[in-house]
mmCIF file of C-alpha atoms and ligand atoms in Angstrom:
data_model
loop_
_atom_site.group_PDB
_atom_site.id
_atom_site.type_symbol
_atom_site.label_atom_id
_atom_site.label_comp_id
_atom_site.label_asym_id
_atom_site.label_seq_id
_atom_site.Cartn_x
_atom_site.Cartn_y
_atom_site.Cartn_z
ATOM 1 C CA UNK A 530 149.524 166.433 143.388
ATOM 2 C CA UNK A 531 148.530 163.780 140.706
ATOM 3 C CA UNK A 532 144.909 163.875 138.878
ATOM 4 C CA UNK A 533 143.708 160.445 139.544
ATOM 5 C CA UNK A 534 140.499 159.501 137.260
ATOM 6 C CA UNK A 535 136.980 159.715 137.795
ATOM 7 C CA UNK A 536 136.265 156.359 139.478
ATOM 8 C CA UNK A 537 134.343 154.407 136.516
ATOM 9 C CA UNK A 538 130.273 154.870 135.916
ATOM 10 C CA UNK A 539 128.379 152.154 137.767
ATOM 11 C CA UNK A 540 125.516 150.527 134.900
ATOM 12 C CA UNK A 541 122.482 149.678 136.282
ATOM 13 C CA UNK A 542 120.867 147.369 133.751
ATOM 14 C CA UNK A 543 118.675 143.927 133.594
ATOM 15 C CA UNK A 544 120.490 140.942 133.675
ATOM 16 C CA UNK A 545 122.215 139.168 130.577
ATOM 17 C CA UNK A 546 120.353 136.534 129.008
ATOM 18 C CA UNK A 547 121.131 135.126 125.535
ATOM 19 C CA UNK A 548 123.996 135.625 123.077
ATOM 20 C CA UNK A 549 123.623 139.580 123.364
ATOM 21 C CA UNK A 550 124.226 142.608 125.556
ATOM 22 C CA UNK A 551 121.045 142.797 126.389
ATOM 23 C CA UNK A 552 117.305 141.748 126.126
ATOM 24 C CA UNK A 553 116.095 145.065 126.687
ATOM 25 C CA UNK A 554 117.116 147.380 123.420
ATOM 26 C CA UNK A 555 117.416 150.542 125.864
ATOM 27 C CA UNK A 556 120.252 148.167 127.763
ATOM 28 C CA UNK A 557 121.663 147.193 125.232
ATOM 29 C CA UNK A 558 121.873 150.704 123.386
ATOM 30 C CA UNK A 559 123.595 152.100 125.993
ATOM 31 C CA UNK A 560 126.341 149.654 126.850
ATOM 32 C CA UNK A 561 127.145 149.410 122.947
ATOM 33 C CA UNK A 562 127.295 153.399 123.105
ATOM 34 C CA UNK A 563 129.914 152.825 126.320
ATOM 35 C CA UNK A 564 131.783 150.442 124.435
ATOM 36 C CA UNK A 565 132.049 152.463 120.933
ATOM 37 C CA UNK A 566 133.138 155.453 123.205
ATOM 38 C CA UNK A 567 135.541 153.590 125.114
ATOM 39 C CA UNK A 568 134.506 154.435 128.362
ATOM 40 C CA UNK A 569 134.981 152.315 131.340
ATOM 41 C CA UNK A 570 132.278 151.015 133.514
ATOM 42 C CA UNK A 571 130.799 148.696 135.739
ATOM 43 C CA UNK A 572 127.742 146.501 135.529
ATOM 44 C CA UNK A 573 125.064 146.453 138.090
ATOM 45 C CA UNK A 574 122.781 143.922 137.400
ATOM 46 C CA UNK A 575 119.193 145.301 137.960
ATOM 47 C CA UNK A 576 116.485 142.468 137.619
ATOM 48 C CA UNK A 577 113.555 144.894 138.921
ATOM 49 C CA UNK A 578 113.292 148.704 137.453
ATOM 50 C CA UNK A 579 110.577 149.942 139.769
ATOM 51 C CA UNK A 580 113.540 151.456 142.012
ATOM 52 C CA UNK A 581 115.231 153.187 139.116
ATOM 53 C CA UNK A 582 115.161 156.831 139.155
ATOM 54 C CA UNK A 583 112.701 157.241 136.782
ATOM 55 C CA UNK A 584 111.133 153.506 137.236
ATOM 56 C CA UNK A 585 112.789 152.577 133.728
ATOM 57 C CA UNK A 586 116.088 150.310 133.199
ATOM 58 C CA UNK A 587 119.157 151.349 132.216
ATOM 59 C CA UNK A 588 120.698 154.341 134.422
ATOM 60 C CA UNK A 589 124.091 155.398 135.125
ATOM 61 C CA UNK A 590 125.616 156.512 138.651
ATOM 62 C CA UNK A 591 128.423 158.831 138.010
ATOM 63 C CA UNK A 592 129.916 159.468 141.395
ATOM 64 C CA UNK A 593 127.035 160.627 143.783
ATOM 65 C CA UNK A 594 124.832 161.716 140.468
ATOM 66 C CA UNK A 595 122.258 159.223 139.107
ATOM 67 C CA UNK A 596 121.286 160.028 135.911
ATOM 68 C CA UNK A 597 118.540 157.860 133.531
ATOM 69 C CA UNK A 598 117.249 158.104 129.947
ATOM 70 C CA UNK A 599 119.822 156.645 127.422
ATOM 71 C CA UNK A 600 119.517 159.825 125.399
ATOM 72 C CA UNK A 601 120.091 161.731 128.536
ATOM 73 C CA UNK A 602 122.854 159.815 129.688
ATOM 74 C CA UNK A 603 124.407 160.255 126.283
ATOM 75 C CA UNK A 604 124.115 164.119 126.762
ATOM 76 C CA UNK A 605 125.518 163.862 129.855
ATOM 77 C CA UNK A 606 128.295 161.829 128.821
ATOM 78 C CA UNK A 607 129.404 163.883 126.206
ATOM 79 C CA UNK A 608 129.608 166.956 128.269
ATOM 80 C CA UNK A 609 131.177 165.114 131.209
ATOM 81 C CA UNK A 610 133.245 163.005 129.183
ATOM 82 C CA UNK A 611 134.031 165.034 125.787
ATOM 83 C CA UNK A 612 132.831 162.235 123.858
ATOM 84 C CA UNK A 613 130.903 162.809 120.746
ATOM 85 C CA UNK A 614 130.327 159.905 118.329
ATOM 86 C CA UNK A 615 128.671 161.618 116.361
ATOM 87 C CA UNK A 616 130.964 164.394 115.726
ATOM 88 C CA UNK A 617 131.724 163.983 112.168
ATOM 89 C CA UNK A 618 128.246 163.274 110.683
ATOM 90 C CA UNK A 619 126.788 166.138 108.436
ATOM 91 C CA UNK A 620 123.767 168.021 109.056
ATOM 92 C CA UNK A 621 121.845 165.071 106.779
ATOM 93 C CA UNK A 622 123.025 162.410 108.782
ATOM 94 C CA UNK A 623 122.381 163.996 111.948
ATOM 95 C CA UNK A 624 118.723 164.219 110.768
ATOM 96 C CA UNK A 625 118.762 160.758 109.349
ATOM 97 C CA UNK A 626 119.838 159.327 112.582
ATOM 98 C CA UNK A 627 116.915 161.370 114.679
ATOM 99 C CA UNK A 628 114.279 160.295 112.096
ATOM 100 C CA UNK A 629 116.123 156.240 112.982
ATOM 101 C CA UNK A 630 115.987 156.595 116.336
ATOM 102 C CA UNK A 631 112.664 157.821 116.889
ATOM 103 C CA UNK A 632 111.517 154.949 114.545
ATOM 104 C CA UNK A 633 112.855 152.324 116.413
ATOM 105 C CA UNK A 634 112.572 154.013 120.368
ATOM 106 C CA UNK A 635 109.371 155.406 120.500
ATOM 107 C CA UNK A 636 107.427 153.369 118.079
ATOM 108 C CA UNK A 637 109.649 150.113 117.062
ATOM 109 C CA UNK A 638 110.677 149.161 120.520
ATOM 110 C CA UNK A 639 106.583 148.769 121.353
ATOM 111 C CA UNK A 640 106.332 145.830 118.752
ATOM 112 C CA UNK A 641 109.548 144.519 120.403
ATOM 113 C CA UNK A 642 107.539 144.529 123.767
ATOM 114 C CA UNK A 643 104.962 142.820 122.503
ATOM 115 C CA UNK A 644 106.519 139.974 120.316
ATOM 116 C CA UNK A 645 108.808 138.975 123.533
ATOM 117 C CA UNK A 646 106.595 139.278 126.422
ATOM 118 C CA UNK A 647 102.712 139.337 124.403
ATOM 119 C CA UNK A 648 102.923 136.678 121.285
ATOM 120 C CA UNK A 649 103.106 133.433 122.957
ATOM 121 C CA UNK A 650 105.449 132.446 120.287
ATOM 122 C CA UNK A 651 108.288 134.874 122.057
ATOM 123 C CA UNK A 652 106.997 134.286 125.576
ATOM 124 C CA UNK A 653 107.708 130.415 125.347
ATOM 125 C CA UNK A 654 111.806 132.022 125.051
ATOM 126 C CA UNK A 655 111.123 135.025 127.035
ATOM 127 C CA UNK A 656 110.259 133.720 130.133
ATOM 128 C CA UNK A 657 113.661 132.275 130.624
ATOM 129 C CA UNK A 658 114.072 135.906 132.247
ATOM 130 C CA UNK A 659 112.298 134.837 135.600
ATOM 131 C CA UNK A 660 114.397 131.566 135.168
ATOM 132 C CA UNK A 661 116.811 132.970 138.435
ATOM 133 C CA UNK A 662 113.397 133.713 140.199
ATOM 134 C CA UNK A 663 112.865 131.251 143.167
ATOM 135 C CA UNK A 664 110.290 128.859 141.676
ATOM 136 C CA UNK A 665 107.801 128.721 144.465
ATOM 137 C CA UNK A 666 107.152 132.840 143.491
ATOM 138 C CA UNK A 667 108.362 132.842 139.205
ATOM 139 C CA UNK A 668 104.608 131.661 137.983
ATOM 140 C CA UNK A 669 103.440 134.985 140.025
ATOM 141 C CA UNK A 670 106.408 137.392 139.292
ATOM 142 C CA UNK A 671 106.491 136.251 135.560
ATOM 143 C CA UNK A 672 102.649 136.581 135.291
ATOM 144 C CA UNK A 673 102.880 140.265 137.158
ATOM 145 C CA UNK A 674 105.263 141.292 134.848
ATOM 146 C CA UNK A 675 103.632 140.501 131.752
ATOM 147 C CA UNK A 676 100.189 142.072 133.260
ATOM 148 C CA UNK A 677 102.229 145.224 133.645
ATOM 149 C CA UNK A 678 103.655 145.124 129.727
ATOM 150 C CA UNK A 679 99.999 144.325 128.537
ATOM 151 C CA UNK A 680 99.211 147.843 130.930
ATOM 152 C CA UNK A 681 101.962 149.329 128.773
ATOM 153 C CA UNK A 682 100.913 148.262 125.508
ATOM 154 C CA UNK A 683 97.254 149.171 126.036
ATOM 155 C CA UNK A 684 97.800 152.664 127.500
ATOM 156 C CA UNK A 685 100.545 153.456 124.603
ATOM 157 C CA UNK A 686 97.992 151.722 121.980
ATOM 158 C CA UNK A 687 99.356 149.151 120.216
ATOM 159 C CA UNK A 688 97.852 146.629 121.782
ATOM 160 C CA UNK A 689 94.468 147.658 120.227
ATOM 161 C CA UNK A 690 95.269 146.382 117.107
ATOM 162 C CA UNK A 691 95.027 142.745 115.860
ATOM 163 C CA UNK A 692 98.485 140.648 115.898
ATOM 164 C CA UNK A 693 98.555 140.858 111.811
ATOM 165 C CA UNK A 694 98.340 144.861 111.950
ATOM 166 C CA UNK A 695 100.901 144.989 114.908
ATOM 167 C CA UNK A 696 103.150 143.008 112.902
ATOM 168 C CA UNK A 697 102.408 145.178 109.566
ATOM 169 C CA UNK A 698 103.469 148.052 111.389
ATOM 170 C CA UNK A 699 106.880 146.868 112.817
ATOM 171 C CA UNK A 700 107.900 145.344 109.328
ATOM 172 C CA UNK A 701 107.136 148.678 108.144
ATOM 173 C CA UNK A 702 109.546 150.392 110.733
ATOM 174 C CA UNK A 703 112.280 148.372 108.933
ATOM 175 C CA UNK A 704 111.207 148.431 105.147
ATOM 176 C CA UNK A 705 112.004 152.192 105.990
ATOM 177 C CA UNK A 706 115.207 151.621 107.833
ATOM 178 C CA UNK A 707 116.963 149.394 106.043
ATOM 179 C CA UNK A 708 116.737 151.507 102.788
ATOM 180 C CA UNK A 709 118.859 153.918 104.332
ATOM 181 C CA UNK A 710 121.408 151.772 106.137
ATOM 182 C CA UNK A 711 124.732 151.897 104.117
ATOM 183 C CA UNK A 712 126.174 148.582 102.892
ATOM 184 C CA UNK A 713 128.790 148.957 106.747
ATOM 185 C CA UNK A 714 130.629 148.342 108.302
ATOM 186 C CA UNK A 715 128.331 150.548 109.822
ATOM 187 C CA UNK A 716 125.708 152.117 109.840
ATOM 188 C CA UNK A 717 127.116 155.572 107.955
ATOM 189 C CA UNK A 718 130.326 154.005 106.753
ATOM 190 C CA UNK A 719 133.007 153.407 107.884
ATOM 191 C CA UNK A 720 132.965 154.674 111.303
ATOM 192 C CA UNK A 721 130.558 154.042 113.968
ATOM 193 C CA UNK A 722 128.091 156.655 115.710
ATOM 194 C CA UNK A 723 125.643 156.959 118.080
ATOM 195 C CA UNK A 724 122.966 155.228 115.811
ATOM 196 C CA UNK A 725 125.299 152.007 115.545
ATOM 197 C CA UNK A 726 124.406 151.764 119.301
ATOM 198 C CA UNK A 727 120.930 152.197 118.394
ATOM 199 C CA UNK A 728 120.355 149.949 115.306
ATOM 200 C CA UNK A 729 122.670 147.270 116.547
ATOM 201 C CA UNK A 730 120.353 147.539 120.081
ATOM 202 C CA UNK A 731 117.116 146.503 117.813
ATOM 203 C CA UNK A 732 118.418 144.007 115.710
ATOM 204 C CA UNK A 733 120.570 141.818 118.090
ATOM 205 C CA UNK A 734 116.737 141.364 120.294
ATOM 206 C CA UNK A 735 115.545 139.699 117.157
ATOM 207 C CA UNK A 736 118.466 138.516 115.272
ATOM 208 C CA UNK A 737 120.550 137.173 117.412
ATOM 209 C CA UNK A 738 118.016 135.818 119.314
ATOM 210 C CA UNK A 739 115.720 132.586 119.958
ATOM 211 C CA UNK A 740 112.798 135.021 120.450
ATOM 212 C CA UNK A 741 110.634 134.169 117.457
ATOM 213 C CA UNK A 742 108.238 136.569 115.506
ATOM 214 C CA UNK A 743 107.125 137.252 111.919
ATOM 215 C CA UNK A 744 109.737 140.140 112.219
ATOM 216 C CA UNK A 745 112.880 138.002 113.275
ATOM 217 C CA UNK A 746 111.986 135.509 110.151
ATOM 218 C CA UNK A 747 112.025 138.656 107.907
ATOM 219 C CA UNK A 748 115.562 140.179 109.285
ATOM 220 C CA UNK A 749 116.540 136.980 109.295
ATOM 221 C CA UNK A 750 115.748 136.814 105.565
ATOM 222 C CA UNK A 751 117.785 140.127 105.327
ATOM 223 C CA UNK A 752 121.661 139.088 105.125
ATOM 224 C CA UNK A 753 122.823 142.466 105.476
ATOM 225 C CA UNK A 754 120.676 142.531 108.844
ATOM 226 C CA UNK A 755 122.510 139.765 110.303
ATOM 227 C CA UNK A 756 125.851 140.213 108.932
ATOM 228 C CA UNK A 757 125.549 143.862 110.574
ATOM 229 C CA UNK A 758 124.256 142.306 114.272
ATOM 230 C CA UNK A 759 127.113 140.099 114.087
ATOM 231 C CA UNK A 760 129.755 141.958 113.490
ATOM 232 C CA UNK A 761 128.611 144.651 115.931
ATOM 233 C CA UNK A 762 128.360 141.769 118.546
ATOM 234 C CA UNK A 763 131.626 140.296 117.510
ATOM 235 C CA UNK A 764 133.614 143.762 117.582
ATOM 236 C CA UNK A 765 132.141 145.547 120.780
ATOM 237 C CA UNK A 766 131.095 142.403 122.629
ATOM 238 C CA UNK A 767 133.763 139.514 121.620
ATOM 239 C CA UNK A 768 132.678 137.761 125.076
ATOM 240 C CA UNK A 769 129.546 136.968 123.573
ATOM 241 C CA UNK A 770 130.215 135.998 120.200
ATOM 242 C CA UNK A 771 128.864 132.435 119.020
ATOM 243 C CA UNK A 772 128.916 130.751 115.739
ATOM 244 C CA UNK A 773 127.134 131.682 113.043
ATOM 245 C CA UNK A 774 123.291 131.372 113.464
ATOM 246 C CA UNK A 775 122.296 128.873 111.067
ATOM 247 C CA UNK A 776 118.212 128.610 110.266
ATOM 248 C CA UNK A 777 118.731 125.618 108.888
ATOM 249 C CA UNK A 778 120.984 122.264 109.854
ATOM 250 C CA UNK A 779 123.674 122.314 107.575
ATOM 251 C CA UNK A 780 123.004 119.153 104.664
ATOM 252 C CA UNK A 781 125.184 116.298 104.856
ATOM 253 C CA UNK A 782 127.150 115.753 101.462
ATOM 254 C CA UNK A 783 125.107 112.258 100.244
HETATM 255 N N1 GSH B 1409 113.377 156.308 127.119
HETATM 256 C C1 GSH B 1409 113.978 155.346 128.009
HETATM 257 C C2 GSH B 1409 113.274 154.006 127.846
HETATM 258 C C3 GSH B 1409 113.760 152.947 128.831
HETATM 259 C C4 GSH B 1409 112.815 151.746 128.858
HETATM 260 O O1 GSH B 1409 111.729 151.752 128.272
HETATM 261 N N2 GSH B 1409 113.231 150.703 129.590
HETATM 262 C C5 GSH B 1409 112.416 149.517 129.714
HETATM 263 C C6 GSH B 1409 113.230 148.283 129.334
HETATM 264 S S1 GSH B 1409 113.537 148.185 127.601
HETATM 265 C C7 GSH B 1409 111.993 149.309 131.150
HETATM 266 O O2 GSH B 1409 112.748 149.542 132.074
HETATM 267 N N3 GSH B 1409 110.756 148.831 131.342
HETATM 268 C C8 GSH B 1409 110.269 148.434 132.620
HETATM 269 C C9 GSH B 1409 108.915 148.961 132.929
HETATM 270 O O3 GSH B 1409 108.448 149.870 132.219
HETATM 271 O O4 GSH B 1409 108.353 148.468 133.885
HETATM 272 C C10 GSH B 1409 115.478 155.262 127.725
HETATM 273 O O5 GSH B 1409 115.912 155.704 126.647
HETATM 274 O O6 GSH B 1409 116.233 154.833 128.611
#
């Protein structure tokens, strides 16, 4: 009798739109993490999360078990799959890569949220989302699902402040970051871990990106910011990978 393997994990995830995995830095966080771990899947394309199991996008289906949460899906994974990217990080790292994550998840991806779907700066590019909506309904689907993200925002609090302070505070999430980034390929060295997914998942929204903010313009500014978001993209996403970003048009020799 032959073992044959576990058919592969189904990804239920929004739609790609631009140059990167993923709009959404939850998406995108956990389809990097699939691809560092070399673990096969399959994309299902998921335009509306309210039938999710937990009413949030991404989630896995693993056989008959659904499972959501990126950091619960990683759990599961690496007791279901024996993969641990993280395996050889000390005790320091470990904590450095928490203190990261919970930066840029529970507080960081908020002023994401808001610079793409609030700041009419990022919703002029961020409405190409409802772009594969049937026109006679997008105006009304676009407009309910920016309502619901201004629900968000207000309920978790950031929208209370005025756009300079919400901008402060997301600069500040990376003038803390950054400083602890090594020079790379990645984040911790030379190998990648679990916070590559993470990092690479929040930069490549504004980076690599059309989406523009006070925040992009500073990462921008930041060559070790894009030099990191493009090499991530070119090495775990080589489908996607585009010239250069240039901010300017290159001069022509007089
Ligand atoms: N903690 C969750 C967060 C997932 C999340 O916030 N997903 C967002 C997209 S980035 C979402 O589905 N939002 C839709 C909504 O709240 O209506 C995870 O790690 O998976």
């Amino acid at each position: 009798m032959t073992n044959s393997p576990p058919p592969p994990l189904k990804l239920f995830q929004f739609p790609r739109m631009f140059a990167i995995p993923n709009l959404s830095p939850f998406c995108c966080k956990l389809e990097t993490w699939l691809r560092i771990a070399q673990l096969p899947y399959e994309v299902v394309d998921t335009p509306d999360p309210r039938k999710a199991p937990k009413g949030k996008l991404p989630f896995i289906e693993d056989g008959s078990v659904r499972i959501a949460d990126t950091s619960i899906i990683v759990d599961y994974l690496a007791k279901t799959r024996g993969v641990d990217l993280d395996r050889n990080l000390a005790p320091s790292q470990r904590a450095i890569a928490l203190l990261v994550q919970r930066t840029l998840e529970e507080h960081y991806a908020f002023v994401t949220l808001y610079t793409h779907f609030i700041r009419a700066d990022g919703w002029r590019h961020t409405r190409a989302t409802f772009d594969t909506v049937p026109t006679i309904v997008r105006p009304l689907v676009s407009s309910m699902v920016r309502g619901r993200m201004r629900k968000i925002l207000w309920t978790q609090g950031l929208l209370r402040h005025s756009d300079e302070d919400i901008i402060v505070a997301g600069l500040r999430d990376w003038r803390a970051v950054l400083p602890v980034m090594g020079e790379g390929p990645f984040f911790f060295g030379d190998e990648p871990t679990g916070i590559d997914a993470i990092v690479f998942a929040a930069l490549a929204t504004a980076v690599l990106t059309p989406i523009e903010s006070p925040i992009r313009d500073f990462l921008r500014s930041q060559p070790k910011c894009v030099a990191y978001a493009e090499r991530m993209r070119d090495r775990y996403f080589p489908e996607l990978a585009v010239a250069p970003m240039r901010e300017k048009a290159p001069q022509r020799a007089a």
